[in-house]
Short mmCIF file of C-alpha atoms and ligand atoms in Angstrom, two decimals:
data_model
loop_
_atom_site.label_atom_id
_atom_site.label_comp_id
_atom_site.label_asym_id
_atom_site.label_seq_id
_atom_site.Cartn_x
_atom_site.Cartn_y
_atom_site.Cartn_z
CA UNK A 1 -75.08 54.67 81.31
CA UNK A 2 -77.01 54.62 78.07
CA UNK A 3 -80.67 55.36 78.46
CA UNK A 4 -83.40 55.85 75.91
CA UNK A 5 -83.25 59.57 76.55
CA UNK A 6 -79.56 59.63 75.82
CA UNK A 7 -80.05 57.67 72.63
CA UNK A 8 -82.68 60.11 71.51
CA UNK A 9 -80.38 63.03 72.24
CA UNK A 10 -77.55 61.42 70.27
CA UNK A 11 -79.56 60.98 67.12
CA UNK A 12 -81.11 64.39 67.36
CA UNK A 13 -77.68 66.03 67.52
CA UNK A 14 -76.84 64.13 64.37
CA UNK A 15 -79.85 65.58 62.61
CA UNK A 16 -78.54 69.14 62.80
CA UNK A 17 -77.81 70.24 59.26
CA UNK A 18 -76.99 73.78 58.28
CA UNK A 19 -77.94 74.72 54.75
CA UNK A 20 -76.41 77.76 53.09
CA UNK A 21 -78.44 78.42 49.93
CA UNK A 22 -77.46 82.10 49.83
CA UNK A 23 -73.78 81.22 49.80
CA UNK A 24 -74.42 78.73 47.01
CA UNK A 25 -76.34 81.29 44.97
CA UNK A 26 -73.58 83.85 45.45
CA UNK A 27 -71.07 81.39 43.98
CA UNK A 28 -73.36 80.73 41.02
CA UNK A 29 -73.67 84.46 40.43
CA UNK A 30 -69.89 84.80 40.44
CA UNK A 31 -69.57 81.96 37.96
CA UNK A 32 -72.16 83.52 35.69
CA UNK A 33 -70.35 86.83 35.76
CA UNK A 34 -67.08 85.41 34.46
CA UNK A 35 -67.69 82.66 31.90
CA UNK A 36 -64.90 80.16 31.46
CA UNK A 37 -63.33 80.95 34.80
CA UNK A 38 -63.74 78.47 37.64
CA UNK A 39 -64.05 79.26 41.31
CA UNK A 40 -61.53 77.65 43.64
CA UNK A 41 -62.82 77.33 47.19
CA UNK A 42 -60.27 76.81 49.87
CA UNK A 43 -60.84 75.59 53.43
CA UNK A 44 -59.05 73.11 55.69
CA UNK A 45 -60.19 69.52 55.86
CA UNK A 46 -63.49 68.54 57.46
CA UNK A 47 -65.03 72.01 57.72
CA UNK A 48 -67.81 71.09 55.30
CA UNK A 49 -66.73 71.67 51.68
CA UNK A 50 -67.96 68.35 50.31
CA UNK A 51 -71.15 68.55 52.31
CA UNK A 52 -71.81 71.99 50.86
CA UNK A 53 -71.16 70.89 47.27
CA UNK A 54 -73.33 67.89 47.72
CA UNK A 55 -76.27 69.52 49.46
CA UNK A 56 -76.29 73.24 48.84
CA UNK A 57 -74.37 73.99 45.66
CA UNK A 58 -75.83 71.08 43.72
CA UNK A 59 -79.35 72.07 44.78
CA UNK A 60 -78.88 75.74 43.91
CA UNK A 61 -77.32 74.69 40.61
CA UNK A 62 -80.30 72.52 39.75
CA UNK A 63 -82.63 75.38 40.65
CA UNK A 64 -80.71 77.56 38.22
CA UNK A 65 -81.06 75.00 35.45
CA UNK A 66 -77.53 73.62 35.70
CA UNK A 67 -76.69 69.95 35.79
CA UNK A 68 -74.39 69.28 38.78
CA UNK A 69 -71.65 66.69 38.30
CA UNK A 70 -69.33 65.79 41.18
CA UNK A 71 -65.89 64.20 41.05
CA UNK A 72 -63.63 63.48 44.01
CA UNK A 73 -60.07 63.90 42.79
CA UNK A 74 -58.48 62.94 46.10
CA UNK A 75 -59.97 59.46 45.92
CA UNK A 76 -58.78 59.15 42.33
CA UNK A 77 -55.38 60.70 42.60
CA UNK A 78 -53.75 58.32 40.16
CA UNK A 79 -56.25 59.06 37.38
CA UNK A 80 -58.02 62.37 37.93
CA UNK A 81 -59.08 63.04 34.36
CA UNK A 82 -60.50 59.53 34.09
CA UNK A 83 -62.39 60.20 37.32
CA UNK A 84 -63.85 63.39 35.87
CA UNK A 85 -64.82 61.58 32.69
CA UNK A 86 -66.38 58.78 34.66
CA UNK A 87 -68.52 61.27 36.59
CA UNK A 88 -69.62 62.92 33.35
CA UNK A 89 -70.47 59.57 31.80
CA UNK A 90 -72.53 58.59 34.82
CA UNK A 91 -74.41 61.86 34.51
CA UNK A 92 -75.02 61.10 30.86
CA UNK A 93 -76.38 57.68 31.77
CA UNK A 94 -78.61 59.23 34.39
CA UNK A 95 -80.07 61.54 31.76
CA UNK A 96 -80.85 58.58 29.52
CA UNK A 97 -82.21 56.48 32.36
CA UNK A 98 -83.02 58.53 35.43
CA UNK A 99 -82.00 56.65 38.58
CA UNK A 100 -84.99 54.94 40.12
CA UNK A 101 -86.72 54.03 36.89
CA UNK A 102 -87.07 50.41 36.09
CA UNK A 103 -84.32 50.43 33.56
CA UNK A 104 -83.37 51.21 30.02
CA UNK A 105 -85.52 48.52 28.44
CA UNK A 106 -88.69 49.73 30.06
CA UNK A 107 -88.27 53.20 28.63
CA UNK A 108 -87.13 52.24 25.18
CA UNK A 109 -89.95 51.92 22.67
CA UNK A 110 -90.09 48.75 20.67
CA UNK A 111 -89.08 49.75 17.17
CA UNK A 112 -89.54 46.79 14.99
CA UNK A 113 -91.85 43.86 15.11
CA UNK A 114 -90.91 41.12 12.67
CA UNK A 115 -93.30 40.53 9.77
CA UNK A 116 -94.54 37.34 11.36
CA UNK A 117 -94.37 38.76 14.82
CA UNK A 118 -91.56 36.35 15.55
CA UNK A 119 -88.60 38.61 16.10
CA UNK A 120 -88.84 41.46 18.51
CA UNK A 121 -86.03 43.97 18.54
CA UNK A 122 -85.93 46.34 21.41
CA UNK A 123 -85.05 49.79 20.18
CA UNK A 124 -81.59 51.05 20.98
CA UNK A 125 -81.19 54.52 22.37
CA UNK A 126 -80.14 56.78 19.50
CA UNK A 127 -76.47 56.13 18.79
CA UNK A 128 -74.01 58.89 18.33
CA UNK A 129 -70.44 58.80 17.24
CA UNK A 130 -68.37 56.97 19.85
CA UNK A 131 -66.59 59.12 22.35
CA UNK A 132 -62.85 59.47 21.80
CA UNK A 133 -60.64 57.21 23.91
CA UNK A 134 -58.00 59.81 24.62
CA UNK A 135 -59.00 61.14 28.07
CA UNK A 136 -58.44 64.80 27.19
CA UNK A 137 -60.51 64.62 24.01
CA UNK A 138 -63.07 62.51 25.78
CA UNK A 139 -63.44 65.13 28.51
CA UNK A 140 -64.06 67.79 25.89
CA UNK A 141 -66.57 65.65 23.99
CA UNK A 142 -68.39 64.61 27.17
CA UNK A 143 -68.77 68.18 28.35
CA UNK A 144 -70.37 69.16 25.06
CA UNK A 145 -72.58 66.11 24.80
CA UNK A 146 -73.79 66.30 28.37
CA UNK A 147 -74.71 69.98 28.09
CA UNK A 148 -76.53 69.26 24.85
CA UNK A 149 -78.50 66.35 26.28
CA UNK A 150 -79.31 68.28 29.43
CA UNK A 151 -80.27 71.38 27.51
CA UNK A 152 -78.25 73.63 29.76
CA UNK A 153 -74.86 74.11 31.36
CA UNK A 154 -73.06 71.52 33.41
CA UNK A 155 -71.87 72.52 36.88
CA UNK A 156 -68.66 70.57 37.29
CA UNK A 157 -67.59 70.23 40.92
CA UNK A 158 -64.02 69.04 41.33
CA UNK A 159 -63.45 68.21 44.97
CA UNK A 160 -59.95 68.24 46.45
CA UNK A 161 -58.54 69.62 43.22
CA UNK A 162 -55.12 70.26 44.74
CA UNK A 163 -54.37 66.61 44.07
CA UNK A 164 -54.11 67.52 40.37
CA UNK A 165 -50.85 69.19 41.27
CA UNK A 166 -49.45 66.01 42.81
CA UNK A 167 -49.50 64.27 39.47
CA UNK A 168 -46.55 63.56 37.26
CA UNK A 169 -48.78 64.63 34.38
CA UNK A 170 -50.16 67.47 36.47
CA UNK A 171 -49.23 70.30 34.13
CA UNK A 172 -50.79 68.57 31.12
CA UNK A 173 -53.93 67.78 33.05
CA UNK A 174 -54.30 71.34 34.15
CA UNK A 175 -53.72 72.63 30.66
CA UNK A 176 -56.50 70.33 29.42
CA UNK A 177 -58.83 71.41 32.18
CA UNK A 178 -58.18 75.02 31.50
CA UNK A 179 -58.51 74.71 27.73
CA UNK A 180 -61.79 72.83 27.94
CA UNK A 181 -63.30 75.14 30.54
CA UNK A 182 -62.34 78.08 28.41
CA UNK A 183 -63.43 76.69 25.07
CA UNK A 184 -66.64 75.21 26.44
CA UNK A 185 -67.70 78.14 28.56
CA UNK A 186 -71.22 78.00 27.12
CA UNK A 187 -71.47 74.38 28.21
CA UNK A 188 -69.63 74.11 31.54
CA UNK A 189 -69.10 76.01 34.77
CA UNK A 190 -66.64 74.67 37.29
CA UNK A 191 -66.03 74.87 41.00
CA UNK A 192 -62.84 73.46 42.44
CA UNK A 193 -62.24 72.90 46.13
CA UNK A 194 -59.01 72.37 47.94
CA UNK A 195 -58.01 71.63 51.49
CA UNK A 196 -54.40 72.62 50.99
CA UNK A 197 -54.00 76.29 50.29
CA UNK A 198 -50.47 75.69 49.16
CA UNK A 199 -51.53 72.84 46.89
CA UNK A 200 -54.38 74.81 45.42
CA UNK A 201 -52.21 77.85 44.79
CA UNK A 202 -49.64 75.57 43.18
CA UNK A 203 -52.08 74.11 40.69
CA UNK A 204 -53.67 77.43 39.94
CA UNK A 205 -50.35 79.00 39.09
CA UNK A 206 -49.02 75.94 37.27
CA UNK A 207 -51.16 76.57 34.25
CA UNK A 208 -48.58 78.85 32.75
CA UNK A 209 -50.42 82.03 33.53
CA UNK A 210 -50.94 83.81 36.80
CA UNK A 211 -53.52 82.00 38.87
CA UNK A 212 -55.90 84.93 39.05
CA UNK A 213 -56.40 84.54 35.33
CA UNK A 214 -57.33 80.90 35.62
CA UNK A 215 -59.53 80.65 38.67
CA UNK A 216 -60.88 82.91 41.32
CA UNK A 217 -59.53 81.73 44.65
CA UNK A 218 -61.97 82.24 47.52
CA UNK A 219 -61.87 81.30 51.17
CA UNK A 220 -64.77 78.98 51.89
CA UNK A 221 -66.47 80.22 55.07
CA UNK A 222 -66.78 77.93 58.08
CA UNK A 223 -70.13 77.43 59.78
CA UNK A 224 -71.17 80.19 62.14
CA UNK A 225 -73.37 80.72 65.17
CA UNK A 226 -76.37 79.17 63.48
CA UNK A 227 -74.81 75.75 63.96
CA UNK A 228 -73.79 76.43 67.56
CA UNK A 229 -77.22 77.80 68.46
CA UNK A 230 -78.84 74.64 67.11
CA UNK A 231 -76.47 72.57 69.25
CA UNK A 232 -77.27 74.53 72.43
CA UNK A 233 -80.99 74.43 71.69
CA UNK A 234 -80.86 70.68 71.31
CA UNK A 235 -78.81 70.35 74.48
CA UNK A 236 -81.33 72.46 76.39
CA UNK A 237 -84.18 70.29 75.12
CA UNK A 238 -82.51 67.19 76.49
CA UNK A 239 -81.38 68.74 79.79
CA UNK A 240 -84.44 70.68 80.90
CA UNK A 241 -83.11 74.03 79.79
CA UNK A 242 -79.52 73.58 80.94
CA UNK A 243 -77.02 74.17 78.15
CA UNK A 244 -73.46 75.32 77.46
CA UNK A 245 -73.07 79.06 76.93
CA UNK A 246 -72.95 80.06 73.29
CA UNK A 247 -69.79 82.03 73.91
CA UNK A 248 -68.02 79.00 75.36
CA UNK A 249 -69.11 76.86 72.43
CA UNK A 250 -67.78 79.48 70.03
CA UNK A 251 -64.41 79.24 71.71
CA UNK A 252 -64.41 75.46 71.50
CA UNK A 253 -65.51 75.45 67.86
CA UNK A 254 -62.66 77.78 66.91
CA UNK A 255 -60.25 75.73 69.00
CA UNK A 256 -61.04 72.53 67.06
CA UNK A 257 -60.73 74.21 63.67
CA UNK A 258 -64.48 74.71 63.08
CA UNK A 259 -65.11 71.08 62.14
CA UNK A 260 -68.85 70.45 62.49
CA UNK A 261 -68.81 66.65 62.78
CA UNK A 262 -66.12 66.78 65.46
CA UNK A 263 -67.99 69.52 67.28
CA UNK A 264 -71.14 67.44 67.25
CA UNK A 265 -69.25 64.47 68.65
CA UNK A 266 -67.85 66.52 71.50
CA UNK A 267 -71.24 68.02 72.33
CA UNK A 268 -72.74 64.52 72.31
CA UNK A 269 -70.17 63.45 74.89
CA UNK A 270 -70.99 66.56 76.93
CA UNK A 271 -74.68 65.80 76.69
CA UNK A 272 -74.24 62.18 77.72
CA UNK A 273 -72.38 63.36 80.81
CA UNK A 274 -74.60 66.37 81.45
CA UNK A 275 -71.49 68.52 81.17
CA UNK A 276 -72.03 72.15 80.14
CA UNK A 277 -68.44 73.31 80.33
CA UNK A 278 -66.85 72.85 76.89
CA UNK A 279 -63.34 72.78 78.37
CA UNK A 280 -64.22 69.80 80.52
CA UNK A 281 -66.18 68.27 77.65
CA UNK A 282 -63.17 68.51 75.37
CA UNK A 283 -60.91 66.99 78.00
CA UNK A 284 -63.28 64.02 78.39
CA UNK A 285 -63.55 63.63 74.67
CA UNK A 286 -59.78 63.63 74.23
CA UNK A 287 -59.25 61.14 77.01
CA UNK A 288 -61.77 58.75 75.52
CA UNK A 289 -60.06 55.45 74.76
CA UNK A 290 -61.55 55.27 71.25
CA UNK A 291 -60.18 58.68 70.46
CA UNK A 292 -56.73 57.78 71.75
CA UNK A 293 -56.80 54.46 69.89
CA UNK A 294 -57.59 56.31 66.67
CA UNK A 295 -54.61 58.61 67.11
CA UNK A 296 -52.36 55.73 68.00
CA UNK A 297 -53.39 53.84 64.88
CA UNK A 298 -52.67 56.90 62.80
CA UNK A 299 -49.25 57.36 64.39
CA UNK A 300 -48.47 53.68 63.94
CA UNK A 301 -49.02 54.07 60.22
CA UNK A 302 -46.01 56.40 60.12
CA UNK A 303 -42.38 55.43 60.46
CA UNK A 304 -40.43 56.54 63.52
CA UNK A 305 -38.74 59.35 61.65
CA UNK A 306 -42.02 60.84 60.41
CA UNK A 307 -43.59 60.41 63.83
CA UNK A 308 -40.74 62.33 65.39
CA UNK A 309 -40.99 65.14 62.82
CA UNK A 310 -44.77 65.33 63.32
CA UNK A 311 -44.35 65.49 67.09
CA UNK A 312 -41.76 68.26 66.80
CA UNK A 313 -44.14 70.33 64.67
CA UNK A 314 -46.97 69.64 67.14
CA UNK A 315 -44.78 71.02 69.89
CA UNK A 316 -44.06 74.16 67.92
CA UNK A 317 -40.44 73.40 67.05
CA UNK A 318 -39.10 74.50 63.66
CA UNK A 319 -38.93 71.18 61.81
CA UNK A 320 -35.56 71.94 60.25
CA UNK A 321 -34.18 73.40 63.47
CA UNK A 322 -31.44 72.13 65.73
CA UNK A 323 -33.60 70.63 68.45
CA UNK A 324 -35.72 68.65 66.02
CA UNK A 325 -32.64 67.22 64.38
CA UNK A 326 -31.10 66.38 67.72
CA UNK A 327 -34.22 64.38 68.55
CA UNK A 328 -34.11 62.68 65.18
CA UNK A 329 -30.46 61.83 65.68
CA UNK A 330 -31.45 60.01 68.86
CA UNK A 331 -33.57 57.56 66.87
CA UNK A 332 -31.69 54.32 66.32
CA UNK A 333 -29.95 54.04 62.96
CA UNK A 334 -31.00 57.45 61.66
CA UNK A 335 -28.95 60.27 60.22
CA UNK A 336 -31.27 63.25 60.08
CA UNK A 337 -30.06 65.13 57.02
CA UNK A 338 -32.05 68.20 56.00
CA UNK A 339 -33.07 66.39 52.83
CA UNK A 340 -34.54 63.54 54.87
CA UNK A 341 -36.49 65.93 57.06
CA UNK A 342 -37.80 67.73 54.00
CA UNK A 343 -38.91 64.45 52.45
CA UNK A 344 -40.71 63.48 55.65
CA UNK A 345 -42.44 66.88 55.75
CA UNK A 346 -43.53 66.46 52.16
CA UNK A 347 -44.96 63.02 52.90
CA UNK A 348 -46.78 64.27 55.99
CA UNK A 349 -48.28 67.08 53.94
CA UNK A 350 -49.44 64.70 51.24
CA UNK A 351 -50.99 62.45 53.82
CA UNK A 352 -52.99 65.47 54.97
CA UNK A 353 -51.41 65.49 58.42
CA UNK A 354 -49.46 68.70 58.04
CA UNK A 355 -50.63 71.89 56.44
CA UNK A 356 -49.15 75.31 55.82
CA UNK A 357 -50.56 77.82 58.26
CA UNK A 358 -49.62 81.46 58.29
CA UNK A 359 -45.84 81.44 58.35
CA UNK A 360 -45.05 77.86 59.18
CA UNK A 361 -46.32 74.34 59.20
CA UNK A 362 -48.98 73.05 61.55
CA UNK A 363 -50.86 69.86 62.18
CA UNK A 364 -54.06 69.62 60.24
CA UNK A 365 -55.80 68.11 63.27
CA UNK A 366 -55.70 70.51 66.19
CA UNK A 367 -56.64 67.83 68.69
CA UNK A 368 -53.90 65.50 67.51
CA UNK A 369 -51.51 68.43 67.93
CA UNK A 370 -52.68 68.86 71.51
CA UNK A 371 -52.38 65.14 72.12
CA UNK A 372 -48.82 65.05 70.76
CA UNK A 373 -47.94 68.26 72.51
CA UNK A 374 -48.97 66.68 75.78
CA UNK A 375 -46.97 63.47 75.26
CA UNK A 376 -43.66 65.19 74.88
N1 ADP B 1 -73.52 72.38 56.82
C1 ADP B 1 -73.36 71.33 57.62
N2 ADP B 1 -74.29 71.01 58.55
C2 ADP B 1 -74.13 69.95 59.36
N3 ADP B 1 -73.06 69.14 59.34
C3 ADP B 1 -72.09 69.40 58.44
C4 ADP B 1 -72.19 70.50 57.55
N4 ADP B 1 -71.08 70.51 56.80
C5 ADP B 1 -70.33 69.47 57.19
N5 ADP B 1 -70.92 68.79 58.18
C6 ADP B 1 -70.39 67.60 58.86
O1 ADP B 1 -68.99 67.62 58.80
C7 ADP B 1 -68.49 66.46 58.14
C8 ADP B 1 -67.27 66.79 57.33
O2 ADP B 1 -67.62 67.66 56.31
P1 ADP B 1 -67.00 67.54 54.85
O3 ADP B 1 -67.93 68.25 53.93
O4 ADP B 1 -66.67 66.14 54.53
O5 ADP B 1 -65.65 68.37 55.03
P2 ADP B 1 -64.54 68.70 53.94
O6 ADP B 1 -65.06 68.30 52.61
O7 ADP B 1 -64.31 70.17 54.06
O8 ADP B 1 -63.33 67.91 54.34
C9 ADP B 1 -69.65 65.97 57.33
O9 ADP B 1 -69.59 64.59 57.12
C10 ADP B 1 -70.86 66.34 58.17
O10 ADP B 1 -71.07 65.37 59.17
MG1 MG B 2 -64.25 66.89 51.34
#
């Protein structure tokens, strides 16, 4: 049953945003204390890295006189340096014509009126030497030009930077990045994020020097009680004071890998059903046909071999172990060599489904792991 009250409660759960300006300022202080050296923030997927860059770090950067520039390297895996350059160029355009103004023409003074008033040339923005075409040189030139035009440092935010390591040209790219960040330390500060600790460590150590010399690797903190308190408060508002216990919510949040959007979705389901027990809420959420359909679609995008490997990992089996390979051997037309299993693991990691955790591999999505674990 969907009532107006339920609709109101849905949207108000969505409005819960947790800002962390102090965390952002602490990162900026770290950057300022070691010029030329980027920070590399690691946290699993969907815990809020991008949201933080976008809302909190960019805002704190602007407050400190920096010009934030964001590039998503995961979305541009085939051409990361071009993606960085594109972001810098957009920022340069925005400086020339701030977004929201009528347009370039409106701001450009008319320079020359023909003697008879017949020809009107609209003034061009001052032209500089063209930027180099070579992406590495272009990156360097853009960093300098942007800082100059802005009149302060650029805060370059490279999201999902571990994808740099998945490149054929990865080592060259990283060498460029490192050289520019070092040479242009008066112009640029950089924050990298990564959702694969392994991937991030790989790129940071691939630069030819130990990673601690290139970037400072930090664990990005997940949201804390503040978020959960806001959820319970909102729940109580909607349900005349009845709400899940904070302690129970803490357990659930940890259980789902501290993913705020997922947590909000589960609490919305609980609220719609008036359910205050997170265990029951989670069970309802997982049984929801949309949820199951989503997992099925994901599984269907894999081949049978990968699906079998993923399921084995979800059930806690060593992926290269005997039992896993016996299961794989049962698939029609498959010879499960170790090399084939390794390739499948690699593909599952790249797809973001598997991640290194502690000593072994684990599913990135805890709920999918539970779902697969239950459909043995
Ligand atoms: N501080 C926050 N407050 C409220 N919701 C958040 C916050 N951080 C993240 N979220 C929610 O979680 C979702 C996933 O976060 P995102 O930043 O994309 O994760 P990541 O970049 O780590 O994969 C966001 O779309 C947003 O709905
Ligand atoms: Mg992200």
